[in-house]
Every structure is written in structure tokens, then in C-alpha cells.
Amino acid sequence: MYKTQAESQEFLQGFLSALEETPQGREVVLCVPFTDLNLLSKSLHGSRVQLGAQNVHWEDSGAYTGEISGPMLQEVGIRYVIVGHSERRQYFGETDETVNLRLKAAQKNGLTPILCVGETKQQRDAGETESLIISQLEKGLVNVDQTNLVIAYEPIWAIGTGDTCETTEANRVIAVIRKQLKNPDVPIQYGGSVKPNNIDEIMAQPEIDGVLVGGASLEPASFARIVNYQ
């Protein structure tokens, strides 16, 4: 929940100019608040940056005050949508069942969902990391098309806490995730205190296809350094 429309425009001025040397094969997606989507859809038109939303409802319309539907996102040129982010699960009652409904709704409306999975500190300390993530995947991916999907592993205990997940451990968990999938080519990202000073090490790991960036994406130079990892 960052950036007004004016702040988003200011961000783009610093950010887009830093992508001129970015390798062509790298896909860059900005997942912004709903109020910024329409403006950024116009501002990013013709650029190499794709636009994503932070959530989507499972119905196309209805009495769901405060929610946003797939057709509404599709209309403003949205390509991606985050589903099941740890903050949605923690603060807003998201369950594996509602995540599954949102994933299917996103795909039905031509959006590529970014499914977030991950464990809390308590769950990790109890040795439940693998069983929890496998359960999240089993429940979340029922009847979901794995050819139009991104998965993000976000260890909740490593988000904004100062605790970092070792890159080799992140790589190990992402390999566990990949083994659960029918389609091994699903892009799997790592998210959890991704910063300019650790991005090169993260992206050197063989199982990690990309990153889901939080706080470090709010500042143009910081995010550009992450996009332009070595």
C-alpha cells in the first residue's frame, strides 16, 4: 500500500531510464495499488515493463464491496496478478480455498497469477516448512492451469524482519516446490528481503527463476539494480 498516482509517475521517471541496458530476456512487472493501475497502464504502454495487480476476486461481478474483478483488471491492460500474498493470508482471512478460487478467476480472465506460498517462523521452527508448502500447493492448485502460472516462495519470517533466508535454503525449498508441479517449467520466484546487495547471489541459484520484491522496489535506483542483477 504505497504510492499515490503522482508518486507513481515520479517513480517511473527514475526507473524506466535505468532499464535501457537491461537484457531483453528479463521480464519486469510492477504490481501496484488498484488506484495506480489505469494511470500506469497508459504510462507503461509501449515500454518493456508489464503491469500487475495485487489481488483479484473470484467472481466477475457481484455484491462484494471493496473487491476488484478479473474483467475490471483486464479492461485496463493488466497482465499479472498476485494471489495469496502472505499479508492477505495473515491480515485479511485468505485461505488456500479462496486462493484457489482467485487463481482460477485470474486465468479465466486472461491474467497470469503469481501464487505466493511460504511459512511463518513458528512453522519453520516446528519443522513444518515442507509439509505446509506442499499443502498450500495441493489445495491452491486444484484445477489450475500450470502453463499460465508463476509461483513465489516467500518465507514470511524473512519479510522485513532483518532475518534472511540463506540463498541455498531458498534454492532448496524452491526445488521442493518444483517437484510438486505437473509442469516443471513454471517460473518460481523467491521473495523475502530481496535487496540490491543480495540479488546477484539469489539469482545465481539454479532453481530460482526470479524475485518478488517488496520494500526494495519502492525506490527507483534500488529496484533498477535488482532488475539489472549481474
mmCIF file of C-alpha atoms in Angstrom:
data_model
loop_
_atom_site.group_PDB
_atom_site.id
_atom_site.type_symbol
_atom_site.label_atom_id
_atom_site.label_comp_id
_atom_site.label_asym_id
_atom_site.label_seq_id
_atom_site.Cartn_x
_atom_site.Cartn_y
_atom_site.Cartn_z
ATOM 1 C CA MET A 1 0.000 0.000 0.000
ATOM 2 C CA TYR A 2 2.459 2.577 -1.300
ATOM 3 C CA LYS A 3 2.445 5.418 -3.847
ATOM 4 C CA THR A 4 -0.246 7.813 -4.976
ATOM 5 C CA GLN A 5 -0.620 8.393 -8.702
ATOM 6 C CA ALA A 6 1.716 11.401 -8.534
ATOM 7 C CA GLU A 7 4.318 9.362 -6.656
ATOM 8 C CA SER A 8 3.999 6.515 -9.161
ATOM 9 C CA GLN A 9 4.654 8.868 -12.068
ATOM 10 C CA GLU A 10 7.699 10.264 -10.307
ATOM 11 C CA PHE A 11 8.943 6.715 -9.673
ATOM 12 C CA LEU A 12 8.615 5.786 -13.349
ATOM 13 C CA GLN A 13 10.714 8.746 -14.463
ATOM 14 C CA GLY A 14 13.669 7.451 -12.472
ATOM 15 C CA PHE A 15 13.012 3.770 -13.075
ATOM 16 C CA LEU A 16 12.393 3.447 -16.812
ATOM 17 C CA SER A 17 15.560 5.319 -17.747
ATOM 18 C CA ALA A 18 17.588 2.777 -15.740
ATOM 19 C CA LEU A 19 16.302 -0.138 -17.840
ATOM 20 C CA GLU A 20 17.944 0.887 -21.118
ATOM 21 C CA GLU A 21 20.777 -1.633 -20.646
ATOM 22 C CA THR A 22 18.611 -4.393 -19.124
ATOM 23 C CA PRO A 23 18.955 -7.689 -21.067
ATOM 24 C CA GLN A 24 15.979 -8.229 -23.359
ATOM 25 C CA GLY A 25 15.090 -11.641 -21.907
ATOM 26 C CA ARG A 26 14.270 -10.224 -18.471
ATOM 27 C CA GLU A 27 10.613 -9.680 -17.704
ATOM 28 C CA VAL A 28 9.820 -6.794 -15.383
ATOM 29 C CA VAL A 29 6.414 -6.489 -13.707
ATOM 30 C CA LEU A 30 5.159 -3.708 -11.440
ATOM 31 C CA CYS A 31 2.295 -4.826 -9.161
ATOM 32 C CA VAL A 32 0.794 -1.567 -7.940
ATOM 33 C CA PRO A 33 -2.269 -0.478 -5.915
ATOM 34 C CA PHE A 34 -5.594 -0.517 -7.761
ATOM 35 C CA THR A 35 -5.788 3.296 -7.911
ATOM 36 C CA ASP A 36 -2.499 3.429 -9.861
ATOM 37 C CA LEU A 37 -3.363 0.775 -12.446
ATOM 38 C CA ASN A 38 -5.185 2.879 -15.024
ATOM 39 C CA LEU A 39 -2.599 5.654 -14.997
ATOM 40 C CA LEU A 40 0.359 3.278 -15.199
ATOM 41 C CA SER A 41 -1.301 1.229 -17.916
ATOM 42 C CA LYS A 42 -1.145 4.348 -20.099
ATOM 43 C CA SER A 43 2.305 5.432 -18.898
ATOM 44 C CA LEU A 44 3.859 1.995 -19.492
ATOM 45 C CA HIS A 45 2.234 1.403 -22.877
ATOM 46 C CA GLY A 46 4.966 0.528 -25.347
ATOM 47 C CA SER A 47 7.580 0.093 -22.614
ATOM 48 C CA ARG A 48 9.160 -3.204 -21.596
ATOM 49 C CA VAL A 49 7.503 -3.143 -18.165
ATOM 50 C CA GLN A 50 4.359 -5.236 -17.622
ATOM 51 C CA LEU A 51 1.674 -4.251 -15.148
ATOM 52 C CA GLY A 52 0.218 -6.394 -12.382
ATOM 53 C CA ALA A 53 -2.426 -6.020 -9.671
ATOM 54 C CA GLN A 54 -2.136 -7.103 -6.039
ATOM 55 C CA ASN A 55 -5.328 -9.167 -5.830
ATOM 56 C CA VAL A 56 -8.401 -10.289 -7.802
ATOM 57 C CA HIS A 57 -11.836 -11.519 -6.747
ATOM 58 C CA TRP A 58 -13.163 -14.923 -7.797
ATOM 59 C CA GLU A 59 -16.439 -13.573 -9.248
ATOM 60 C CA ASP A 60 -16.700 -11.351 -12.329
ATOM 61 C CA SER A 61 -19.208 -9.098 -10.544
ATOM 62 C CA GLY A 62 -21.495 -9.137 -7.529
ATOM 63 C CA ALA A 63 -22.150 -7.811 -4.040
ATOM 64 C CA TYR A 64 -18.512 -7.886 -2.902
ATOM 65 C CA THR A 65 -17.873 -4.354 -1.701
ATOM 66 C CA GLY A 66 -14.222 -3.389 -1.820
ATOM 67 C CA GLU A 67 -13.184 -6.151 -4.228
ATOM 68 C CA ILE A 68 -11.904 -5.927 -7.818
ATOM 69 C CA SER A 69 -12.798 -8.457 -10.529
ATOM 70 C CA GLY A 70 -10.861 -10.022 -13.380
ATOM 71 C CA PRO A 71 -12.782 -8.179 -16.115
ATOM 72 C CA MET A 72 -12.060 -4.852 -14.365
ATOM 73 C CA LEU A 73 -8.333 -5.625 -14.389
ATOM 74 C CA GLN A 74 -8.360 -6.948 -17.925
ATOM 75 C CA GLU A 75 -10.052 -3.766 -19.170
ATOM 76 C CA VAL A 76 -7.132 -1.584 -18.059
ATOM 77 C CA GLY A 77 -4.488 -3.816 -19.635
ATOM 78 C CA ILE A 78 -3.338 -5.804 -16.610
ATOM 79 C CA ARG A 79 -1.257 -8.867 -17.373
ATOM 80 C CA TYR A 80 -0.372 -10.309 -13.940
ATOM 81 C CA VAL A 81 -1.985 -10.522 -10.516
ATOM 82 C CA ILE A 82 -0.583 -11.544 -7.130
ATOM 83 C CA VAL A 83 -2.730 -14.162 -5.379
ATOM 84 C CA GLY A 84 -2.423 -15.394 -1.800
ATOM 85 C CA HIS A 85 0.263 -12.976 -0.641
ATOM 86 C CA SER A 86 1.271 -13.653 2.968
ATOM 87 C CA GLU A 87 -0.209 -10.311 4.071
ATOM 88 C CA ARG A 88 -3.578 -11.241 2.519
ATOM 89 C CA ARG A 89 -3.443 -14.560 4.348
ATOM 90 C CA GLN A 90 -2.280 -13.008 7.636
ATOM 91 C CA TYR A 91 -4.453 -9.889 7.862
ATOM 92 C CA PHE A 92 -7.452 -10.479 5.599
ATOM 93 C CA GLY A 93 -8.503 -14.076 6.122
ATOM 94 C CA GLU A 94 -7.244 -15.512 2.840
ATOM 95 C CA THR A 95 -7.322 -19.324 2.823
ATOM 96 C CA ASP A 96 -5.989 -21.954 0.440
ATOM 97 C CA GLU A 97 -9.576 -22.398 -0.761
ATOM 98 C CA THR A 98 -10.117 -18.711 -1.601
ATOM 99 C CA VAL A 99 -6.647 -18.612 -3.159
ATOM 100 C CA ASN A 100 -7.714 -21.450 -5.460
ATOM 101 C CA LEU A 101 -10.866 -19.570 -6.474
ATOM 102 C CA ARG A 102 -8.857 -16.413 -7.224
ATOM 103 C CA LEU A 103 -6.267 -18.327 -9.257
ATOM 104 C CA LYS A 104 -8.952 -19.838 -11.472
ATOM 105 C CA ALA A 105 -10.723 -16.491 -11.875
ATOM 106 C CA ALA A 106 -7.473 -14.811 -12.903
ATOM 107 C CA GLN A 107 -6.764 -17.433 -15.545
ATOM 108 C CA LYS A 108 -10.333 -17.360 -16.829
ATOM 109 C CA ASN A 109 -9.895 -13.645 -17.468
ATOM 110 C CA GLY A 110 -6.587 -13.970 -19.283
ATOM 111 C CA LEU A 111 -4.387 -12.928 -16.360
ATOM 112 C CA THR A 112 -1.266 -14.753 -15.182
ATOM 113 C CA PRO A 113 -1.497 -15.290 -11.422
ATOM 114 C CA ILE A 114 1.560 -15.121 -9.170
ATOM 115 C CA LEU A 115 0.761 -17.608 -6.396
ATOM 116 C CA CYS A 116 2.515 -16.898 -3.084
ATOM 117 C CA VAL A 117 3.350 -19.707 -0.662
ATOM 118 C CA GLY A 118 5.500 -19.739 2.448
ATOM 119 C CA GLU A 119 5.816 -20.467 6.152
ATOM 120 C CA THR A 120 5.934 -18.439 9.362
ATOM 121 C CA LYS A 121 8.838 -18.501 11.841
ATOM 122 C CA GLN A 122 6.784 -20.694 14.153
ATOM 123 C CA GLN A 123 6.063 -23.188 11.376
ATOM 124 C CA ARG A 124 9.696 -23.264 10.294
ATOM 125 C CA ASP A 125 10.948 -23.779 13.841
ATOM 126 C CA ALA A 126 8.487 -26.676 14.191
ATOM 127 C CA GLY A 127 9.934 -28.339 11.082
ATOM 128 C CA GLU A 128 6.726 -27.839 9.095
ATOM 129 C CA THR A 129 8.126 -25.909 6.124
ATOM 130 C CA GLU A 130 7.852 -28.643 3.503
ATOM 131 C CA SER A 131 4.547 -30.117 4.680
ATOM 132 C CA LEU A 132 2.924 -26.683 4.871
ATOM 133 C CA ILE A 133 4.070 -25.572 1.437
ATOM 134 C CA ILE A 134 3.076 -28.893 -0.146
ATOM 135 C CA SER A 135 -0.366 -28.496 1.447
ATOM 136 C CA GLN A 136 -0.672 -24.916 0.153
ATOM 137 C CA LEU A 137 0.176 -26.123 -3.347
ATOM 138 C CA GLU A 138 -2.134 -29.151 -3.250
ATOM 139 C CA LYS A 139 -5.125 -27.082 -2.122
ATOM 140 C CA GLY A 140 -4.308 -23.963 -4.109
ATOM 141 C CA LEU A 141 -3.636 -25.595 -7.479
ATOM 142 C CA VAL A 142 -6.789 -27.719 -7.853
ATOM 143 C CA ASN A 143 -7.933 -27.338 -11.496
ATOM 144 C CA VAL A 144 -5.392 -24.543 -12.095
ATOM 145 C CA ASP A 145 -3.641 -24.362 -15.479
ATOM 146 C CA GLN A 146 0.068 -24.746 -14.744
ATOM 147 C CA THR A 147 1.029 -23.420 -18.181
ATOM 148 C CA ASN A 148 -0.170 -19.936 -17.138
ATOM 149 C CA LEU A 149 1.237 -19.563 -13.643
ATOM 150 C CA VAL A 150 4.074 -18.059 -11.610
ATOM 151 C CA ILE A 151 4.839 -19.209 -8.058
ATOM 152 C CA ALA A 152 6.601 -17.099 -5.438
ATOM 153 C CA TYR A 153 8.163 -18.671 -2.357
ATOM 154 C CA GLU A 154 8.030 -16.053 0.394
ATOM 155 C CA PRO A 155 9.301 -17.230 3.782
ATOM 156 C CA ILE A 156 7.142 -14.980 5.959
ATOM 157 C CA TRP A 157 9.756 -14.909 8.700
ATOM 158 C CA ALA A 158 12.237 -13.277 6.292
ATOM 159 C CA ILE A 159 9.997 -10.414 5.146
ATOM 160 C CA GLY A 160 11.010 -7.081 6.635
ATOM 161 C CA THR A 161 12.278 -8.727 9.815
ATOM 162 C CA GLY A 162 16.010 -8.481 9.292
ATOM 163 C CA ASP A 163 16.123 -12.287 9.241
ATOM 164 C CA THR A 164 17.263 -13.507 5.858
ATOM 165 C CA CYS A 165 16.737 -16.858 4.230
ATOM 166 C CA GLU A 166 20.078 -18.248 3.079
ATOM 167 C CA THR A 167 20.135 -18.367 -0.713
ATOM 168 C CA THR A 168 20.983 -22.080 -0.683
ATOM 169 C CA GLU A 169 17.983 -22.749 1.580
ATOM 170 C CA ALA A 170 15.691 -20.706 -0.659
ATOM 171 C CA ASN A 171 17.001 -22.710 -3.601
ATOM 172 C CA ARG A 172 16.323 -25.990 -1.737
ATOM 173 C CA VAL A 173 12.711 -25.058 -0.902
ATOM 174 C CA ILE A 174 12.054 -23.908 -4.458
ATOM 175 C CA ALA A 175 13.319 -27.290 -5.685
ATOM 176 C CA VAL A 176 10.784 -28.922 -3.322
ATOM 177 C CA ILE A 177 8.043 -26.727 -4.833
ATOM 178 C CA ARG A 178 9.066 -27.644 -8.364
ATOM 179 C CA LYS A 179 8.832 -31.358 -7.565
ATOM 180 C CA GLN A 180 5.147 -30.891 -6.640
ATOM 181 C CA LEU A 181 4.230 -29.403 -10.026
ATOM 182 C CA LYS A 182 2.907 -31.130 -13.117
ATOM 183 C CA ASN A 183 4.717 -28.510 -15.194
ATOM 184 C CA PRO A 184 8.366 -28.207 -14.088
ATOM 185 C CA ASP A 185 8.776 -25.109 -16.274
ATOM 186 C CA VAL A 186 6.549 -22.916 -14.067
ATOM 187 C CA PRO A 187 8.677 -19.851 -13.172
ATOM 188 C CA ILE A 188 9.352 -19.908 -9.423
ATOM 189 C CA GLN A 189 10.427 -16.714 -7.687
ATOM 190 C CA TYR A 190 11.943 -16.021 -4.292
ATOM 191 C CA GLY A 191 10.535 -13.215 -2.145
ATOM 192 C CA GLY A 192 11.785 -12.197 1.286
ATOM 193 C CA SER A 193 14.130 -9.253 1.985
ATOM 194 C CA VAL A 194 15.387 -9.162 -1.614
ATOM 195 C CA LYS A 195 17.805 -6.232 -1.829
ATOM 196 C CA PRO A 196 20.421 -4.797 -4.204
ATOM 197 C CA ASN A 197 23.182 -6.311 -2.067
ATOM 198 C CA ASN A 198 21.883 -9.908 -2.239
ATOM 199 C CA ILE A 199 20.211 -10.107 -5.665
ATOM 200 C CA ASP A 200 23.288 -11.381 -7.534
ATOM 201 C CA GLU A 201 23.719 -14.252 -5.083
ATOM 202 C CA ILE A 202 19.992 -15.099 -5.185
ATOM 203 C CA MET A 203 19.835 -15.189 -8.975
ATOM 204 C CA ALA A 204 22.960 -17.371 -9.158
ATOM 205 C CA GLN A 205 20.956 -20.218 -7.595
ATOM 206 C CA PRO A 206 19.884 -22.778 -10.226
ATOM 207 C CA GLU A 207 16.280 -23.273 -9.087
ATOM 208 C CA ILE A 208 15.404 -19.573 -8.649
ATOM 209 C CA ASP A 209 13.867 -18.034 -11.773
ATOM 210 C CA GLY A 210 13.136 -14.556 -10.445
ATOM 211 C CA VAL A 211 12.267 -12.481 -7.399
ATOM 212 C CA LEU A 212 9.171 -10.950 -5.836
ATOM 213 C CA VAL A 213 10.450 -7.678 -4.391
ATOM 214 C CA GLY A 214 8.846 -5.740 -1.531
ATOM 215 C CA GLY A 215 10.367 -2.702 0.154
ATOM 216 C CA ALA A 216 13.405 -2.537 -2.118
ATOM 217 C CA SER A 217 11.115 -1.931 -5.108
ATOM 218 C CA LEU A 218 9.870 1.407 -3.768
ATOM 219 C CA GLU A 219 12.966 3.371 -4.733
ATOM 220 C CA PRO A 220 13.826 3.559 -8.471
ATOM 221 C CA ALA A 221 17.612 3.078 -8.229
ATOM 222 C CA SER A 222 17.253 0.229 -5.738
ATOM 223 C CA PHE A 223 14.716 -1.654 -7.849
ATOM 224 C CA ALA A 224 16.662 -0.994 -11.071
ATOM 225 C CA ARG A 225 19.782 -2.548 -9.510
ATOM 226 C CA ILE A 226 17.716 -5.644 -8.680
ATOM 227 C CA VAL A 227 16.325 -5.837 -12.217
ATOM 228 C CA ASN A 228 19.846 -5.399 -13.598
ATOM 229 C CA TYR A 229 21.365 -8.163 -11.479
ATOM 230 C CA GLN A 230 24.753 -9.478 -12.594
#
